[in-house]
Amino acid sequence: MTSAQNGTTELARDDSENPHGAVTVDQLDLEAELAGDADAIATPETAEYVLWLADDALILAQQLSRWIAHAPEIEEDVALGNIALDLLGHARALLRYAGSASGRTEDDLAYFRNEPEFRCSWMVQQDNGDFAHTIIRQLVMATYMFALYTRLADSTDPALAAIAAKAVKEVEYHRDHAVQWTLRLAGGTDESRTRTQRALENLWPFVGELFRDDASIEPLIERGIAVRPSSLQEECEAIFTAVLAEEDLEVPQPQPSSAGGRHGSHFSALGFILAEMQVLARQHPGATW
Amino acid sequence: MVTTTQLDHARAIAGAVADPEVPVLTIADLGVLRDVAIDQETGTVTVTITPTYSGCPAMETIRDDLHLALEAAGFTDVVINLTLTPAWTTDWMSDEGKQKLTAYGIAPPTGRSAVRGPIPLTLAVKCPRCSSLRTKELARFGSTSCKSLWQCEDCLEPFDHFKNH
């Protein structure tokens, strides 16, 4: 596939500035080689579901990367930056695959969709807040993603299965990181424990949305492509309970959630997140760096 | 007509491309290079690589370097493919690669990649400078996606460890 066909910008190098000399190469066309399938093209229905996953990973990566140079210690700048990078990798692969249904690139989807076209959960849109708030959000999302990708690695959709099998190993590290910090903060000082408790209370209303079933993906579940959200709930809640019980903290009562992220109805924070994430691409369309 | 010699030559050239983040290792040492093939009819060289981690920023540089190295060796028609399956594991790292890492000051992956199960096993990581086994992990995440940060309790030096994956 030439870059002209897939709408990517050729990387023309300048002799004078580049030791590699004048070389022009196509962008890596991940969607074309996924799982060894030369034409992994998503159906419109699958693409819609893939956006749930892609947008969760993309928005969470964007949020976490804000911690770089602001974390409590340099190791956490590095850790949260690494986690954000992994999530961005997942988001790119998922966005490429979702975009294959409509001939759009990962950049088209990341930078040129508006709020109602995003499919991320409300959990990933919650503010970073203090460090405890970010860690509890990580505990929820990494636990959820680990359960989801473990199951999706057996998806009947080869491209989705390939992305999930790759992602699950990385998300396992993320979950471990979040569990360790949850225990440290909950069992640390009065201050860190109070903040952890507050983060649990603030974030728990948004957990329900992750496990809520949705009629729109029912046909995909029947074909073994997608995972039923409610089927992940028990496994995730067992982990939340076990981790928090370790430090005598209780899992807050689950609450009915009116969150509508999977259908483009979003929390007020998303607009601000997108404004920052998309500003450069929209002010300088076609810019490469 | 493509000869076996040409294929071996292309494999050697591709396999010698270094990882830009760990320049002591080639992509063959790492297991990032999955396949090199030459089309009998057209002479097109197809190289298949796999990323170590999903977000690994080295993939684009590796792709460019493969094009350059193969073109310099006379292979003008080159296609680079990226595959995600099977997912990369440190089990594919060559023994030679592990020796090179140690000499470079990075502790190589130990044993087989993490097996998920009820009983997690943590193997000792040997200090690449003084070979002591009295080492501790300082941070699970390090200078690149594939490394963690450790410290030796005998010579006290910090060092990178290539995570089992």
CSV table of C-alpha atoms in Angstrom, one decimal:
chain,number,residue,atom,x,y,z
A,1,MET,CA,0.0,0.0,0.0
A,2,THR,CA,1.4,3.4,-0.9
A,3,SER,CA,1.2,6.3,1.5
A,4,ALA,CA,-0.9,8.2,-1.0
A,5,GLN,CA,-3.5,5.4,-0.9
A,6,ASN,CA,-3.7,5.3,2.9
A,7,GLY,CA,-3.6,9.0,3.3
A,8,THR,CA,-0.5,9.2,5.5
A,9,THR,CA,2.2,11.7,4.9
A,10,GLU,CA,5.4,10.5,3.4
A,11,LEU,CA,8.5,11.0,5.5
A,12,ALA,CA,10.8,12.8,3.2
A,13,ARG,CA,14.2,13.3,4.8
A,14,ASP,CA,16.5,16.2,4.1
A,15,ASP,CA,20.0,15.2,3.2
A,16,SER,CA,21.6,18.2,4.9
A,17,GLU,CA,20.0,17.5,8.3
A,18,ASN,CA,19.8,13.8,8.3
A,19,PRO,CA,22.6,11.3,8.6
A,20,HIS,CA,20.4,8.7,7.0
A,21,GLY,CA,20.5,10.6,3.7
A,22,ALA,CA,17.5,11.0,1.4
A,23,VAL,CA,15.2,8.1,2.1
A,24,THR,CA,11.4,8.0,1.7
A,25,VAL,CA,9.5,5.3,3.5
A,26,ASP,CA,5.9,4.5,4.0
A,27,GLN,CA,4.3,4.7,7.3
A,28,LEU,CA,4.0,1.3,9.1
A,29,ASP,CA,0.6,0.0,8.0
A,30,LEU,CA,-0.2,-1.9,11.1
A,31,GLU,CA,-3.7,-2.6,10.0
A,32,ALA,CA,-2.4,-4.3,6.9
A,33,GLU,CA,-0.3,-6.8,8.8
A,34,LEU,CA,-2.3,-7.4,11.9
A,35,ALA,CA,-2.2,-11.1,12.9
A,36,GLY,CA,-0.7,-11.9,9.5
A,37,ASP,CA,-3.9,-10.9,7.9
A,38,ALA,CA,-3.1,-8.9,4.8
A,39,ASP,CA,-6.5,-7.1,4.8
A,40,ALA,CA,-7.7,-6.8,8.4
A,41,ILE,CA,-10.7,-4.6,7.7
A,42,ALA,CA,-13.1,-4.1,10.6
A,43,THR,CA,-16.9,-4.2,10.0
A,44,PRO,CA,-18.7,-1.0,11.0
A,45,GLU,CA,-20.3,-2.9,14.0
A,46,THR,CA,-16.9,-4.2,15.2
A,47,ALA,CA,-15.3,-0.8,14.7
A,48,GLU,CA,-17.9,0.8,17.0
A,49,TYR,CA,-17.0,-1.7,19.7
A,50,VAL,CA,-13.2,-1.3,19.1
A,51,LEU,CA,-13.7,2.4,19.7
A,52,TRP,CA,-14.9,1.7,23.3
A,53,LEU,CA,-11.5,0.1,23.9
A,54,ALA,CA,-9.4,2.6,21.8
A,55,ASP,CA,-10.9,5.7,23.4
A,56,ASP,CA,-10.6,4.4,27.0
A,57,ALA,CA,-6.9,3.7,26.3
A,58,LEU,CA,-6.3,7.0,24.5
A,59,ILE,CA,-8.0,9.3,27.0
A,60,LEU,CA,-6.3,7.5,30.0
A,61,ALA,CA,-2.9,7.8,28.3
A,62,GLN,CA,-3.5,11.5,27.8
A,63,GLN,CA,-4.5,12.0,31.4
A,64,LEU,CA,-1.6,10.0,32.8
A,65,SER,CA,1.0,11.8,30.7
A,66,ARG,CA,0.1,15.0,32.5
A,67,TRP,CA,1.8,13.6,35.6
A,68,ILE,CA,5.2,13.6,33.9
A,69,ALA,CA,7.4,16.0,36.0
A,70,HIS,CA,4.6,16.4,38.6
A,71,ALA,CA,4.6,13.0,40.3
A,72,PRO,CA,5.6,12.7,44.0
A,73,GLU,CA,8.9,11.1,43.0
A,74,ILE,CA,11.0,10.7,39.9
A,75,GLU,CA,10.3,6.9,39.7
A,76,GLU,CA,6.6,7.7,39.4
A,77,ASP,CA,7.2,10.2,36.6
A,78,VAL,CA,8.9,7.3,34.8
A,79,ALA,CA,6.3,4.7,35.8
A,80,LEU,CA,3.2,6.8,34.8
A,81,GLY,CA,5.0,7.9,31.7
A,82,ASN,CA,5.7,4.3,30.8
A,83,ILE,CA,2.1,3.2,31.5
A,84,ALA,CA,0.8,6.1,29.4
A,85,LEU,CA,3.1,5.0,26.5
A,86,ASP,CA,1.8,1.4,26.7
A,87,LEU,CA,-1.8,2.6,26.7
A,88,LEU,CA,-1.0,4.9,23.7
A,89,GLY,CA,0.4,1.9,21.9
A,90,HIS,CA,-2.9,0.0,22.5
A,91,ALA,CA,-4.9,3.0,21.4
A,92,ARG,CA,-2.9,3.4,18.2
A,93,ALA,CA,-3.4,-0.2,17.2
A,94,LEU,CA,-7.1,-0.2,18.1
A,95,LEU,CA,-7.7,3.2,16.4
A,96,ARG,CA,-6.0,1.9,13.2
A,97,TYR,CA,-8.2,-1.2,13.2
A,98,ALA,CA,-11.4,0.8,14.0
A,99,GLY,CA,-10.5,3.3,11.2
A,100,SER,CA,-10.1,0.5,8.7
A,101,ALA,CA,-13.9,0.3,8.6
A,102,SER,CA,-14.3,3.8,7.2
A,103,GLY,CA,-10.9,4.5,5.6
A,104,ARG,CA,-9.8,6.8,8.4
A,105,THR,CA,-6.3,6.9,10.0
A,106,GLU,CA,-5.5,6.7,13.7
A,107,ASP,CA,-4.8,10.5,13.5
A,108,ASP,CA,-8.2,11.2,11.9
A,109,LEU,CA,-9.9,9.4,14.7
A,110,ALA,CA,-7.8,10.8,17.6
A,111,TYR,CA,-7.6,14.5,16.5
A,112,PHE,CA,-10.6,15.1,14.3
A,113,ARG,CA,-13.6,13.6,16.1
A,114,ASN,CA,-15.7,15.7,18.4
A,115,GLU,CA,-17.0,14.8,21.9
A,116,PRO,CA,-20.2,13.0,20.8
A,117,GLU,CA,-18.1,10.7,18.5
A,118,PHE,CA,-15.9,9.5,21.4
A,119,ARG,CA,-16.9,6.2,23.0
A,120,CYS,CA,-14.8,6.3,26.2
A,121,SER,CA,-16.1,5.5,29.7
A,122,TRP,CA,-16.7,8.3,32.2
A,123,MET,CA,-14.1,6.7,34.5
A,124,VAL,CA,-11.2,7.7,32.2
A,125,GLN,CA,-12.5,11.2,32.0
A,126,GLN,CA,-12.3,11.8,35.7
A,127,ASP,CA,-9.6,14.3,36.8
A,128,ASN,CA,-6.2,13.2,37.8
A,129,GLY,CA,-6.9,14.9,41.2
A,130,ASP,CA,-4.2,14.1,43.7
A,131,PHE,CA,-1.9,11.1,43.5
A,132,ALA,CA,-4.3,8.8,45.4
A,133,HIS,CA,-7.1,9.8,43.0
A,134,THR,CA,-5.0,8.8,40.0
A,135,ILE,CA,-3.9,5.5,41.6
A,136,ILE,CA,-7.5,4.5,42.5
A,137,ARG,CA,-8.6,5.3,38.9
A,138,GLN,CA,-5.6,3.1,37.8
A,139,LEU,CA,-6.6,0.3,40.1
A,140,VAL,CA,-10.1,0.3,38.5
A,141,MET,CA,-9.0,0.7,34.9
A,142,ALA,CA,-6.0,-1.7,34.9
A,143,THR,CA,-8.1,-4.4,36.7
A,144,TYR,CA,-10.9,-3.9,34.2
A,145,MET,CA,-8.5,-3.9,31.2
A,146,PHE,CA,-6.6,-7.0,32.4
A,147,ALA,CA,-9.9,-8.9,32.7
A,148,LEU,CA,-11.1,-7.6,29.3
A,149,TYR,CA,-8.0,-8.2,27.3
A,150,THR,CA,-7.5,-11.7,28.9
A,151,ARG,CA,-10.9,-12.6,27.5
A,152,LEU,CA,-10.5,-10.8,24.2
A,153,ALA,CA,-7.3,-12.6,23.4
A,154,ASP,CA,-9.7,-15.5,22.6
A,155,SER,CA,-11.9,-13.3,20.4
A,156,THR,CA,-13.0,-14.8,17.1
A,157,ASP,CA,-11.8,-11.6,15.4
A,158,PRO,CA,-8.1,-12.2,14.7
A,159,ALA,CA,-7.0,-8.6,14.7
A,160,LEU,CA,-8.7,-7.9,18.0
A,161,ALA,CA,-7.3,-11.1,19.5
A,162,ALA,CA,-3.8,-10.1,18.4
A,163,ILE,CA,-4.0,-6.6,20.0
A,164,ALA,CA,-5.5,-8.0,23.2
A,165,ALA,CA,-2.9,-10.8,23.6
A,166,LYS,CA,-0.1,-8.2,23.2
A,167,ALA,CA,-1.8,-5.7,25.6
A,168,VAL,CA,-2.6,-8.1,28.4
A,169,LYS,CA,1.0,-8.6,29.3
A,170,GLU,CA,1.5,-4.9,29.6
A,171,VAL,CA,-1.7,-4.2,31.5
A,172,GLU,CA,-0.6,-6.8,34.1
A,173,TYR,CA,2.3,-4.6,35.0
A,174,HIS,CA,-0.1,-1.6,35.3
A,175,ARG,CA,-2.4,-3.5,37.6
A,176,ASP,CA,0.5,-4.6,39.8
A,177,HIS,CA,1.7,-1.0,40.0
A,178,ALA,CA,-1.8,0.2,41.0
A,179,VAL,CA,-2.3,-2.5,43.6
A,180,GLN,CA,1.1,-1.8,45.2
A,181,TRP,CA,0.4,1.9,45.4
A,182,THR,CA,-3.1,1.4,46.7
A,183,LEU,CA,-1.7,-0.7,49.6
A,184,ARG,CA,1.0,1.9,50.3
A,185,LEU,CA,-1.3,4.8,50.4
A,186,ALA,CA,-4.1,3.1,52.3
A,187,GLY,CA,-1.6,1.8,54.9
A,188,GLY,CA,0.7,4.8,54.9
A,189,THR,CA,-0.1,7.9,56.9
A,190,ASP,CA,-3.4,9.3,58.1
A,191,GLU,CA,-3.3,11.8,55.3
A,192,SER,CA,-2.6,9.2,52.6
A,193,ARG,CA,-5.3,7.0,53.9
A,194,THR,CA,-7.9,9.8,54.1
A,195,ARG,CA,-7.1,10.7,50.5
A,196,THR,CA,-7.4,7.1,49.4
A,197,GLN,CA,-10.8,6.8,51.0
A,198,ARG,CA,-11.9,10.1,49.4
A,199,ALA,CA,-10.7,8.9,46.0
A,200,LEU,CA,-12.7,5.6,46.4
A,201,GLU,CA,-15.9,7.6,47.3
A,202,ASN,CA,-15.4,10.1,44.4
A,203,LEU,CA,-14.6,7.5,41.7
A,204,TRP,CA,-16.9,4.6,42.6
A,205,PRO,CA,-20.0,6.1,41.0
A,206,PHE,CA,-18.3,5.6,37.6
A,207,VAL,CA,-17.4,1.9,38.0
A,208,GLY,CA,-20.8,0.7,37.1
A,209,GLU,CA,-20.6,1.9,33.5
A,210,LEU,CA,-17.6,-0.4,32.7
A,211,PHE,CA,-19.7,-3.5,33.5
A,212,ARG,CA,-23.0,-2.4,32.0
A,213,ASP,CA,-24.3,-4.5,29.2
A,214,ASP,CA,-25.3,-2.7,26.0
A,215,ALA,CA,-27.8,-4.0,23.4
A,216,SER,CA,-25.7,-2.5,20.6
A,217,ILE,CA,-22.9,-5.1,21.0
A,218,GLU,CA,-25.1,-8.1,21.6
A,219,PRO,CA,-24.7,-9.4,18.0
A,220,LEU,CA,-20.9,-9.1,18.4
A,221,ILE,CA,-21.0,-11.1,21.7
A,222,GLU,CA,-23.0,-13.8,20.0
A,223,ARG,CA,-20.3,-14.1,17.3
A,224,GLY,CA,-17.6,-14.4,19.8
A,225,ILE,CA,-16.0,-11.0,18.8
A,226,ALA,CA,-16.8,-8.9,21.8
A,227,VAL,CA,-16.9,-9.6,25.6
A,228,ARG,CA,-20.0,-9.2,27.6
A,229,PRO,CA,-19.2,-6.3,30.0
A,230,SER,CA,-21.2,-7.8,33.0
A,231,SER,CA,-19.2,-11.0,32.7
A,232,LEU,CA,-16.1,-9.2,33.9
A,233,GLN,CA,-17.7,-7.7,37.0
A,234,GLU,CA,-17.3,-10.6,39.5
A,235,GLU,CA,-13.6,-11.1,38.7
A,236,CYS,CA,-12.9,-7.4,39.0
A,237,GLU,CA,-14.9,-6.9,42.2
A,238,ALA,CA,-13.1,-9.8,43.8
A,239,ILE,CA,-9.8,-8.1,43.2
A,240,PHE,CA,-11.0,-4.7,44.4
A,241,THR,CA,-12.4,-6.3,47.6
A,242,ALA,CA,-9.2,-8.4,48.2
A,243,VAL,CA,-6.8,-5.4,47.7
A,244,LEU,CA,-8.9,-3.0,49.9
A,245,ALA,CA,-9.5,-5.6,52.6
A,246,GLU,CA,-5.7,-6.0,52.9
A,247,GLU,CA,-5.7,-2.5,54.6
A,248,ASP,CA,-9.2,-2.7,56.1
A,249,LEU,CA,-10.8,-0.5,53.6
A,250,GLU,CA,-14.2,-1.3,52.2
A,251,VAL,CA,-15.3,-1.2,48.6
A,252,PRO,CA,-17.9,1.5,48.3
A,253,GLN,CA,-21.5,0.4,47.5
A,254,PRO,CA,-22.0,0.1,43.8
A,255,GLN,CA,-24.3,2.8,42.5
A,256,PRO,CA,-26.6,2.9,39.5
A,257,SER,CA,-24.8,4.9,36.8
A,258,SER,CA,-26.3,7.2,34.2
A,259,ALA,CA,-23.0,7.5,32.4
A,260,GLY,CA,-23.4,7.3,28.7
A,261,GLY,CA,-19.9,7.3,27.4
A,262,ARG,CA,-20.4,4.3,25.0
A,263,HIS,CA,-23.0,6.3,23.2
A,264,GLY,CA,-21.2,9.7,23.1
A,265,SER,CA,-22.8,11.3,26.1
A,266,HIS,CA,-19.9,12.5,28.2
A,267,PHE,CA,-18.8,13.9,31.4
A,268,SER,CA,-18.0,17.6,31.4
A,269,ALA,CA,-14.2,17.0,31.6
A,270,LEU,CA,-13.9,15.4,28.2
A,271,GLY,CA,-14.2,18.6,26.2
A,272,PHE,CA,-11.2,20.1,28.1
A,273,ILE,CA,-9.1,16.9,27.6
A,274,LEU,CA,-9.9,16.9,23.9
A,275,ALA,CA,-9.2,20.7,23.5
A,276,GLU,CA,-5.7,20.1,24.8
A,277,MET,CA,-5.1,16.9,22.9
A,278,GLN,CA,-6.4,18.1,19.6
A,279,VAL,CA,-5.4,21.7,19.4
A,280,LEU,CA,-2.1,21.3,17.5
A,281,ALA,CA,-3.5,18.9,14.9
A,282,ARG,CA,-6.4,21.2,14.3
A,283,GLN,CA,-4.4,24.5,14.1
A,284,HIS,CA,-1.9,22.9,11.8
A,285,PRO,CA,-3.7,20.2,9.7
A,286,GLY,CA,-1.2,17.8,8.2
A,287,ALA,CA,1.6,18.8,10.5
A,288,THR,CA,4.1,16.0,11.2
A,289,TRP,CA,6.9,15.9,13.8
B,1,MET,CA,16.3,-16.5,-9.9
B,2,VAL,CA,16.9,-15.9,-6.2
B,3,THR,CA,19.7,-18.0,-4.7
B,4,THR,CA,20.0,-19.3,-1.2
B,5,THR,CA,23.1,-17.1,-0.9
B,6,GLN,CA,21.1,-14.0,-1.5
B,7,LEU,CA,18.5,-14.9,1.1
B,8,ASP,CA,21.2,-15.6,3.6
B,9,HIS,CA,22.8,-12.3,2.8
B,10,ALA,CA,19.5,-10.4,3.2
B,11,ARG,CA,18.9,-12.3,6.6
B,12,ALA,CA,22.4,-11.3,7.8
B,13,ILE,CA,21.9,-7.7,6.8
B,14,ALA,CA,18.5,-7.4,8.4
B,15,GLY,CA,19.6,-9.3,11.5
B,16,ALA,CA,22.5,-6.9,12.0
B,17,VAL,CA,20.3,-3.9,12.5
B,18,ALA,CA,20.7,-2.6,16.0
B,19,ASP,CA,17.9,-1.6,18.5
B,20,PRO,CA,18.3,2.2,18.7
B,21,GLU,CA,17.4,2.2,22.5
B,22,VAL,CA,19.8,-0.7,23.4
B,23,PRO,CA,22.4,-0.3,20.7
B,24,VAL,CA,24.4,-3.3,21.9
B,25,LEU,CA,21.7,-5.6,20.7
B,26,THR,CA,20.7,-6.4,17.2
B,27,ILE,CA,17.0,-7.0,16.3
B,28,ALA,CA,18.0,-10.7,15.7
B,29,ASP,CA,19.4,-10.9,19.3
B,30,LEU,CA,16.2,-9.4,20.6
B,31,GLY,CA,13.8,-11.7,18.7
B,32,VAL,CA,12.2,-8.6,17.1
B,33,LEU,CA,13.2,-9.9,13.7
B,34,ARG,CA,10.6,-12.6,12.9
B,35,ASP,CA,11.2,-13.4,9.2
B,36,VAL,CA,13.1,-12.5,6.0
B,37,ALA,CA,11.8,-13.8,2.7
B,38,ILE,CA,12.6,-13.1,-1.0
B,39,ASP,CA,10.0,-13.4,-3.7
B,40,GLN,CA,11.4,-15.7,-6.4
B,41,GLU,CA,9.6,-13.8,-9.2
B,42,THR,CA,10.1,-10.2,-8.3
B,43,GLY,CA,13.1,-10.3,-6.0
B,44,THR,CA,11.1,-8.3,-3.4
B,45,VAL,CA,12.6,-8.7,0.1
B,46,THR,CA,9.9,-8.9,2.8
B,47,VAL,CA,11.0,-8.4,6.4
B,48,THR,CA,8.7,-9.1,9.3
B,49,ILE,CA,9.3,-7.5,12.7
B,50,THR,CA,7.3,-7.5,15.9
B,51,PRO,CA,7.3,-4.8,18.6
B,52,THR,CA,8.6,-5.6,22.1
B,53,TYR,CA,5.9,-3.5,23.7
B,54,SER,CA,2.8,-1.9,22.1
B,55,GLY,CA,4.1,1.6,22.6
B,56,CYS,CA,7.7,0.9,21.7
B,57,PRO,CA,8.9,4.1,19.8
B,58,ALA,CA,11.9,2.2,18.4
B,59,MET,CA,9.8,0.4,15.7
B,60,GLU,CA,9.8,3.3,13.3
B,61,THR,CA,13.6,3.8,13.6
B,62,ILE,CA,14.1,0.1,13.1
B,63,ARG,CA,12.0,0.1,10.0
B,64,ASP,CA,14.0,3.0,8.5
B,65,ASP,CA,17.3,1.4,9.4
B,66,LEU,CA,16.2,-1.9,7.8
B,67,HIS,CA,15.3,0.0,4.5
B,68,LEU,CA,18.7,1.8,4.6
B,69,ALA,CA,20.8,-1.3,5.4
B,70,LEU,CA,19.1,-3.5,2.8
B,71,GLU,CA,19.2,-0.8,0.1
B,72,ALA,CA,22.9,-0.2,0.8
B,73,ALA,CA,23.5,-4.0,0.3
B,74,GLY,CA,21.8,-3.8,-3.1
B,75,PHE,CA,18.2,-4.9,-2.2
B,76,THR,CA,16.2,-2.1,-3.8
B,77,ASP,CA,12.7,-3.5,-3.4
B,78,VAL,CA,12.0,-3.9,0.3
B,79,VAL,CA,8.8,-4.3,2.3
B,80,ILE,CA,8.7,-4.1,6.1
B,81,ASN,CA,5.8,-5.8,7.8
B,82,LEU,CA,4.8,-5.5,11.4
B,83,THR,CA,3.1,-8.4,13.2
B,84,LEU,CA,1.6,-8.6,16.6
B,85,THR,CA,1.2,-12.4,16.8
B,86,PRO,CA,2.6,-14.3,18.4
B,87,ALA,CA,3.2,-11.6,21.0
B,88,TRP,CA,6.9,-10.9,21.6
B,89,THR,CA,8.5,-12.5,24.7
B,90,THR,CA,12.0,-12.3,26.2
B,91,ASP,CA,12.2,-16.1,25.7
B,92,TRP,CA,13.2,-15.2,22.1
B,93,MET,CA,16.3,-13.3,23.2
B,94,SER,CA,19.4,-15.2,22.0
B,95,ASP,CA,22.0,-16.3,24.6
B,96,GLU,CA,24.5,-14.2,22.7
B,97,GLY,CA,22.2,-11.2,23.2
B,98,LYS,CA,22.0,-11.9,27.0
B,99,GLN,CA,25.8,-12.0,27.2
B,100,LYS,CA,26.1,-8.7,25.2
B,101,LEU,CA,23.5,-7.1,27.6
B,102,THR,CA,25.5,-8.1,30.7
B,103,ALA,CA,28.7,-6.8,29.2
B,104,TYR,CA,26.9,-3.6,28.4
B,105,GLY,CA,25.8,-3.2,32.1
B,106,ILE,CA,22.2,-4.3,31.7
B,107,ALA,CA,21.0,-7.5,33.6
B,108,PRO,CA,19.4,-9.8,31.0
B,109,PRO,CA,16.0,-11.4,31.5
B,110,THR,CA,16.2,-14.4,33.9
B,111,GLY,CA,14.7,-17.8,33.1
B,112,ARG,CA,11.5,-18.0,31.2
B,113,SER,CA,9.0,-15.2,30.8
B,114,ALA,CA,6.5,-14.8,33.6
B,115,VAL,CA,4.1,-17.6,33.8
B,116,ARG,CA,0.7,-16.5,35.2
B,117,GLY,CA,-0.4,-18.6,38.0
B,118,PRO,CA,-1.3,-18.7,41.7
B,119,ILE,CA,2.4,-18.9,42.8
B,120,PRO,CA,4.5,-16.1,41.5
B,121,LEU,CA,8.2,-17.0,41.3
B,122,THR,CA,10.8,-14.2,41.5
B,123,LEU,CA,14.2,-15.3,40.3
B,124,ALA,CA,17.3,-13.5,41.5
B,125,VAL,CA,18.7,-10.8,39.2
B,126,LYS,CA,22.5,-10.8,39.0
B,127,CYS,CA,24.4,-7.5,39.2
B,128,PRO,CA,26.0,-7.1,35.8
B,129,ARG,CA,29.0,-5.3,37.4
B,130,CYS,CA,30.0,-7.5,40.3
B,131,SER,CA,27.8,-10.6,39.7
B,132,SER,CA,26.3,-10.4,43.2
B,133,LEU,CA,22.9,-11.9,43.6
B,134,ARG,CA,22.1,-9.5,46.5
B,135,THR,CA,20.1,-7.0,44.4
B,136,LYS,CA,16.8,-5.3,44.8
B,137,GLU,CA,14.3,-3.7,42.5
B,138,LEU,CA,14.0,0.1,42.9
B,139,ALA,CA,11.3,0.7,40.3
B,140,ARG,CA,9.3,-1.6,38.1
B,141,PHE,CA,9.4,0.9,35.3
B,142,GLY,CA,12.8,2.2,33.9
B,143,SER,CA,14.4,4.1,31.1
B,144,THR,CA,12.5,2.2,28.4
B,145,SER,CA,9.3,0.2,28.3
B,146,CYS,CA,11.3,-3.1,28.4
B,147,LYS,CA,13.5,-2.3,31.5
B,148,SER,CA,13.2,-1.9,35.3
B,149,LEU,CA,15.6,-0.2,37.6
B,150,TRP,CA,17.6,-2.2,40.2
B,151,GLN,CA,20.4,-1.7,42.7
B,152,CYS,CA,23.2,-4.0,43.8
B,153,GLU,CA,23.5,-4.2,47.6
B,154,ASP,CA,27.1,-5.3,47.4
B,155,CYS,CA,28.7,-2.8,45.0
B,156,LEU,CA,25.8,-0.4,45.5
B,157,GLU,CA,25.6,0.5,41.8
B,158,PRO,CA,22.2,1.0,40.2
B,159,PHE,CA,21.6,-0.9,37.0
B,160,ASP,CA,18.9,-1.6,34.4
B,161,HIS,CA,17.3,-5.0,34.2
B,162,PHE,CA,15.6,-6.2,31.0
B,163,LYS,CA,12.2,-7.3,32.3
B,164,ASN,CA,11.0,-10.9,31.8
B,165,HIS,CA,8.0,-10.5,29.5
